[in-house]
């Protein structure tokens, strides 16, 4: 899908696969036009579509997948390195739609298999709780740990909240570094409160703040403020998924993020950690 060309071409190159072509555009009234160019009949067809900004993306994606199916593809795999709508996994207030489940119903209807990277599994422990098709959940941890080991001296890995422990612990283990997990209370979209354990013994370390999603950046900003107060060095901030809504990037830099980098699950100029091989290997294994 448009915007995913770089990653898709990397996968195509690694797999020596054929590149499918299609036209996607908008009619003057805003409706979506899709035309498949080439032949998908009896082919395992792989769509690469990361799902940041899903509300705009879903209809064109649905039409494309539907038409691929209509033209007789043998199998459809959807690669969505970032899978959105995972965070609204319960009704926090009466009447709220649990959209993670509804979105899962939609996505499950268009593909035979979904491959994603570090989806935000928190209260839900497995994708099978909401997705009805086969899902492969891949983890960027070895790639992040590889980057840290190569580029950051004396790191301590910092997780901003309890759910980040799943990523932090694995990355810390692989990078042979200590880790600290903070406690977060969310009060609103841009309002979070973070509490930190004692950090004294890490003063000589380079803090590496790691989270799955950087959206408004407020989770990281509040954590950076705490690290500063504790007299720690300026942190290196790593996000798996570079959502960066509104002014998040600028706000983070202003708050003191010395280096800010992400995995290429969503195309962004902060992408430094390449997960193409992670996806390719999984496709090879499952084909
Ligand atoms: C949720 O708990 C996630 O793991 C992230 O911490 C969160 O999505 C970050 O959002 P924001 O950048 O808006 O604080």
Short mmCIF file of C-alpha atoms and ligand atoms in Angstrom, two decimals:
data_model
loop_
_atom_site.label_atom_id
_atom_site.label_comp_id
_atom_site.label_asym_id
_atom_site.label_seq_id
_atom_site.Cartn_x
_atom_site.Cartn_y
_atom_site.Cartn_z
CA UNK A 1 0.00 0.00 0.00
CA UNK A 2 1.22 3.56 -0.59
CA UNK A 3 3.73 4.62 2.06
CA UNK A 4 5.04 1.06 2.52
CA UNK A 5 7.13 0.86 -0.64
CA UNK A 6 10.53 0.91 1.06
CA UNK A 7 9.76 -1.98 3.39
CA UNK A 8 7.86 -3.89 0.69
CA UNK A 9 10.76 -3.62 -1.76
CA UNK A 10 13.18 -4.83 0.95
CA UNK A 11 10.98 -7.89 1.51
CA UNK A 12 10.63 -8.48 -2.25
CA UNK A 13 14.41 -8.30 -2.66
CA UNK A 14 15.11 -10.69 0.21
CA UNK A 15 12.54 -13.21 -1.01
CA UNK A 16 13.23 -12.74 -4.72
CA UNK A 17 9.46 -12.36 -5.05
CA UNK A 18 7.51 -10.66 -7.85
CA UNK A 19 6.35 -7.10 -7.22
CA UNK A 20 2.60 -6.74 -7.62
CA UNK A 21 1.30 -3.53 -9.13
CA UNK A 22 -1.98 -1.73 -8.64
CA UNK A 23 -3.46 1.73 -8.95
CA UNK A 24 -4.91 3.37 -5.89
CA UNK A 25 -6.37 6.84 -6.08
CA UNK A 26 -9.26 8.94 -4.89
CA UNK A 27 -12.22 9.98 -6.99
CA UNK A 28 -12.98 13.72 -6.79
CA UNK A 29 -15.65 13.00 -4.19
CA UNK A 30 -13.13 11.27 -1.92
CA UNK A 31 -14.16 7.68 -2.64
CA UNK A 32 -11.38 5.14 -3.26
CA UNK A 33 -10.48 3.64 -6.65
CA UNK A 34 -8.45 0.43 -6.82
CA UNK A 35 -7.27 -1.42 -9.94
CA UNK A 36 -4.99 -4.45 -9.84
CA UNK A 37 -2.49 -4.53 -12.69
CA UNK A 38 -1.11 -8.01 -13.28
CA UNK A 39 -2.11 -11.47 -12.29
CA UNK A 40 -2.73 -12.68 -8.74
CA UNK A 41 -4.64 -15.85 -9.70
CA UNK A 42 -3.42 -18.86 -7.68
CA UNK A 43 -0.65 -16.80 -6.14
CA UNK A 44 0.24 -16.31 -2.51
CA UNK A 45 -0.33 -12.54 -2.41
CA UNK A 46 1.29 -10.48 0.32
CA UNK A 47 0.01 -6.99 1.14
CA UNK A 48 2.32 -4.70 3.10
CA UNK A 49 0.30 -2.10 4.95
CA UNK A 50 1.35 -0.72 8.28
CA UNK A 51 -1.73 0.49 10.09
CA UNK A 52 -0.91 3.90 11.55
CA UNK A 53 -3.83 6.20 10.58
CA UNK A 54 -6.14 3.22 10.14
CA UNK A 55 -9.33 5.22 9.68
CA UNK A 56 -8.09 6.60 6.34
CA UNK A 57 -6.34 3.40 5.33
CA UNK A 58 -8.84 0.71 6.00
CA UNK A 59 -11.27 1.15 3.09
CA UNK A 60 -8.61 1.19 0.32
CA UNK A 61 -6.93 -1.80 2.01
CA UNK A 62 -10.24 -3.64 2.25
CA UNK A 63 -11.04 -2.97 -1.42
CA UNK A 64 -7.58 -4.12 -2.52
CA UNK A 65 -7.72 -7.34 -0.48
CA UNK A 66 -11.29 -8.01 -1.58
CA UNK A 67 -10.33 -7.63 -5.23
CA UNK A 68 -7.23 -9.82 -4.81
CA UNK A 69 -9.54 -12.50 -3.41
CA UNK A 70 -12.03 -11.92 -6.24
CA UNK A 71 -9.27 -12.44 -8.81
CA UNK A 72 -8.48 -15.85 -7.37
CA UNK A 73 -5.37 -15.43 -5.18
CA UNK A 74 -4.35 -18.69 -3.52
CA UNK A 75 -3.73 -17.02 -0.18
CA UNK A 76 -3.56 -13.47 1.21
CA UNK A 77 -1.05 -12.50 3.87
CA UNK A 78 -1.31 -9.05 5.39
CA UNK A 79 1.90 -7.64 6.80
CA UNK A 80 1.05 -4.85 9.21
CA UNK A 81 4.25 -4.17 11.13
CA UNK A 82 2.27 -1.72 13.27
CA UNK A 83 -1.19 -2.85 14.21
CA UNK A 84 -3.35 -0.05 15.51
CA UNK A 85 -6.45 -0.08 17.69
CA UNK A 86 -4.78 -2.40 20.18
CA UNK A 87 -4.89 -0.02 23.14
CA UNK A 88 -8.67 0.32 23.60
CA UNK A 89 -8.88 -3.20 24.99
CA UNK A 90 -11.50 -2.48 27.63
CA UNK A 91 -14.27 -0.03 28.36
CA UNK A 92 -12.58 2.40 30.74
CA UNK A 93 -15.86 4.34 31.02
CA UNK A 94 -19.41 3.08 30.61
CA UNK A 95 -20.55 3.05 26.99
CA UNK A 96 -17.09 3.02 25.42
CA UNK A 97 -16.64 0.82 22.34
CA UNK A 98 -13.90 -1.79 22.77
CA UNK A 99 -12.51 -0.96 19.36
CA UNK A 100 -9.57 -3.38 19.46
CA UNK A 101 -12.07 -6.23 19.10
CA UNK A 102 -14.14 -4.54 16.39
CA UNK A 103 -11.05 -3.63 14.38
CA UNK A 104 -9.79 -7.20 14.72
CA UNK A 105 -13.08 -8.42 13.20
CA UNK A 106 -12.56 -6.16 10.18
CA UNK A 107 -8.92 -7.09 9.63
CA UNK A 108 -9.63 -10.79 10.11
CA UNK A 109 -12.16 -10.58 7.27
CA UNK A 110 -9.64 -9.53 4.62
CA UNK A 111 -6.64 -11.87 4.95
CA UNK A 112 -5.81 -15.50 5.67
CA UNK A 113 -2.88 -14.59 7.82
CA UNK A 114 -1.56 -11.46 9.55
CA UNK A 115 2.06 -10.77 10.41
CA UNK A 116 2.75 -8.00 12.88
CA UNK A 117 5.49 -6.75 15.16
CA UNK A 118 5.10 -6.18 18.88
CA UNK A 119 1.38 -5.43 18.95
CA UNK A 120 0.24 -3.71 22.14
CA UNK A 121 -0.88 -6.79 24.04
CA UNK A 122 -1.62 -5.67 27.56
CA UNK A 123 -4.85 -6.83 29.15
CA UNK A 124 -5.20 -9.27 26.25
CA UNK A 125 -2.45 -11.85 26.30
CA UNK A 126 -2.85 -13.25 22.81
CA UNK A 127 -3.98 -12.03 19.41
CA UNK A 128 -6.21 -15.13 19.20
CA UNK A 129 -8.50 -13.56 21.76
CA UNK A 130 -9.72 -11.10 19.12
CA UNK A 131 -8.29 -12.13 15.70
CA UNK A 132 -10.00 -15.05 14.01
CA UNK A 133 -7.30 -15.68 11.37
CA UNK A 134 -3.79 -16.96 11.90
CA UNK A 135 -1.54 -14.24 13.35
CA UNK A 136 2.23 -14.25 13.61
CA UNK A 137 3.53 -11.92 16.28
CA UNK A 138 7.19 -11.04 15.74
CA UNK A 139 9.46 -9.25 18.19
CA UNK A 140 11.89 -6.47 17.43
CA UNK A 141 13.81 -7.11 20.69
CA UNK A 142 16.86 -8.86 19.12
CA UNK A 143 17.24 -6.02 16.61
CA UNK A 144 16.88 -3.32 19.28
CA UNK A 145 19.32 -5.13 21.58
CA UNK A 146 21.75 -5.46 18.66
CA UNK A 147 21.58 -1.70 18.07
CA UNK A 148 22.09 -0.92 21.76
CA UNK A 149 25.06 -3.29 22.10
CA UNK A 150 26.70 -1.78 19.04
CA UNK A 151 26.06 1.92 19.65
CA UNK A 152 25.43 2.64 23.35
CA UNK A 153 28.05 2.32 26.07
CA UNK A 154 27.00 1.21 29.55
CA UNK A 155 23.22 1.25 28.99
CA UNK A 156 20.43 0.85 31.51
CA UNK A 157 17.11 0.09 29.82
CA UNK A 158 14.14 2.05 31.18
CA UNK A 159 10.50 1.08 30.65
CA UNK A 160 7.91 3.78 31.33
CA UNK A 161 5.10 1.49 32.52
CA UNK A 162 4.28 -2.02 33.66
CA UNK A 163 3.23 -3.27 30.21
CA UNK A 164 6.60 -2.22 28.77
CA UNK A 165 8.27 -4.87 30.94
CA UNK A 166 7.69 -7.48 28.21
CA UNK A 167 9.94 -5.54 25.80
CA UNK A 168 12.35 -4.08 28.33
CA UNK A 169 13.22 -7.35 30.04
CA UNK A 170 13.91 -9.14 26.75
CA UNK A 171 15.99 -6.32 25.28
CA UNK A 172 17.94 -5.92 28.54
CA UNK A 173 18.62 -9.65 28.66
CA UNK A 174 19.87 -9.73 25.05
CA UNK A 175 21.94 -6.55 25.46
CA UNK A 176 23.28 -7.80 28.81
CA UNK A 177 22.15 -4.59 30.50
CA UNK A 178 20.19 -3.86 33.69
CA UNK A 179 16.62 -2.59 33.44
CA UNK A 180 14.20 -0.46 35.43
CA UNK A 181 10.42 -0.32 34.99
CA UNK A 182 8.46 2.79 36.01
CA UNK A 183 4.81 3.02 37.06
CA UNK A 184 2.42 4.99 34.86
CA UNK A 185 -1.08 6.27 35.52
CA UNK A 186 -2.90 7.62 32.49
CA UNK A 187 -5.37 10.42 33.14
CA UNK A 188 -6.09 11.46 29.56
CA UNK A 189 -4.74 11.34 25.98
CA UNK A 190 -1.94 13.77 26.85
CA UNK A 191 -1.85 13.46 30.59
CA UNK A 192 0.17 10.75 32.30
CA UNK A 193 1.78 10.47 35.71
CA UNK A 194 4.98 8.43 36.05
CA UNK A 195 6.56 7.19 39.28
CA UNK A 196 10.12 6.00 39.39
CA UNK A 197 11.94 3.54 41.64
CA UNK A 198 15.30 4.59 43.13
CA UNK A 199 17.76 5.38 40.31
CA UNK A 200 20.86 6.37 42.31
CA UNK A 201 22.91 3.32 41.35
CA UNK A 202 22.42 4.01 37.61
CA UNK A 203 23.86 7.53 37.57
CA UNK A 204 26.89 6.47 35.57
CA UNK A 205 24.82 4.56 33.01
CA UNK A 206 23.32 5.82 29.75
CA UNK A 207 19.54 5.63 30.16
CA UNK A 208 17.84 4.01 27.17
CA UNK A 209 14.16 4.76 27.36
CA UNK A 210 12.24 2.12 25.43
CA UNK A 211 8.53 1.91 24.62
CA UNK A 212 6.44 0.14 22.00
CA UNK A 213 4.54 3.18 20.71
CA UNK A 214 5.49 6.84 20.69
CA UNK A 215 2.23 8.66 20.02
CA UNK A 216 1.84 12.06 21.72
CA UNK A 217 5.25 11.49 23.33
CA UNK A 218 3.91 12.38 26.76
CA UNK A 219 4.80 9.01 28.30
CA UNK A 220 8.42 9.52 27.29
CA UNK A 221 8.44 13.23 28.14
CA UNK A 222 7.28 12.59 31.70
CA UNK A 223 9.88 9.84 32.07
CA UNK A 224 12.64 12.11 30.72
CA UNK A 225 11.69 14.74 33.32
CA UNK A 226 11.99 12.14 36.09
CA UNK A 227 15.37 10.95 34.81
CA UNK A 228 16.62 14.55 34.76
CA UNK A 229 15.39 15.12 38.32
CA UNK A 230 17.25 11.97 39.40
CA UNK A 231 20.47 13.42 37.95
CA UNK A 232 20.74 10.84 35.16
CA UNK A 233 22.45 11.49 31.83
CA UNK A 234 20.34 12.63 28.85
CA UNK A 235 18.48 9.55 27.60
CA UNK A 236 18.51 7.78 24.26
CA UNK A 237 14.83 7.23 23.42
CA UNK A 238 13.79 4.21 21.36
CA UNK A 239 10.26 3.55 20.14
CA UNK A 240 9.31 0.44 18.20
CA UNK A 241 6.44 2.17 16.38
CA UNK A 242 6.97 5.78 15.24
CA UNK A 243 3.38 6.99 15.43
CA UNK A 244 4.45 10.54 16.43
CA UNK A 245 1.12 12.32 16.49
CA UNK A 246 0.98 16.11 16.17
CA UNK A 247 4.11 17.81 17.61
CA UNK A 248 5.40 14.73 19.46
CA UNK A 249 8.85 14.68 17.87
CA UNK A 250 9.54 18.37 18.58
CA UNK A 251 8.13 18.09 22.11
CA UNK A 252 10.38 15.13 22.89
CA UNK A 253 13.49 16.90 21.63
CA UNK A 254 12.55 19.95 23.68
CA UNK A 255 12.07 17.80 26.77
CA UNK A 256 15.64 16.51 26.46
CA UNK A 257 15.58 13.34 24.35
CA UNK A 258 19.22 13.33 23.28
CA UNK A 259 18.82 10.75 20.56
CA UNK A 260 15.44 9.57 19.33
CA UNK A 261 15.19 6.52 17.13
CA UNK A 262 12.65 3.94 15.99
CA UNK A 263 12.24 0.68 14.09
CA UNK A 264 10.98 0.93 10.51
CA UNK A 265 7.54 -0.52 11.27
CA UNK A 266 6.18 2.91 10.29
CA UNK A 267 8.16 4.99 7.82
CA UNK A 268 9.68 7.97 9.68
CA UNK A 269 12.93 9.88 9.57
CA UNK A 270 13.85 8.47 13.00
CA UNK A 271 13.93 4.88 11.60
CA UNK A 272 17.33 3.41 12.45
CA UNK A 273 16.53 -0.19 13.36
CA UNK A 274 15.65 -2.26 10.31
CA UNK A 275 13.16 -5.10 10.83
CA UNK A 276 12.89 -6.18 7.16
CA UNK A 277 14.78 -9.42 7.83
CA UNK A 278 12.49 -10.28 10.75
CA UNK A 279 9.49 -10.25 8.42
CA UNK A 280 11.28 -11.99 5.56
CA UNK A 281 12.41 -14.89 7.75
CA UNK A 282 8.89 -15.41 9.01
CA UNK A 283 7.47 -15.44 5.48
CA UNK A 284 10.11 -17.93 4.39
CA UNK A 285 9.35 -20.19 7.35
CA UNK A 286 5.61 -20.16 6.74
CA UNK A 287 5.45 -20.44 2.97
C1 LIG B 1 0.69 2.41 26.13
O1 LIG B 1 0.71 2.11 27.28
C2 LIG B 1 1.89 2.32 25.24
O2 LIG B 1 2.74 1.29 25.64
C3 LIG B 1 2.65 3.63 25.15
O3 LIG B 1 3.27 3.89 26.39
C4 LIG B 1 1.75 4.76 24.79
O4 LIG B 1 0.95 4.42 23.70
C5 LIG B 1 2.53 6.00 24.47
O5 LIG B 1 1.63 7.00 24.16
P1 LIG B 1 2.03 8.54 24.25
O6 LIG B 1 3.27 8.72 23.42
O7 LIG B 1 0.84 9.26 23.68
O8 LIG B 1 2.23 8.86 25.69
#
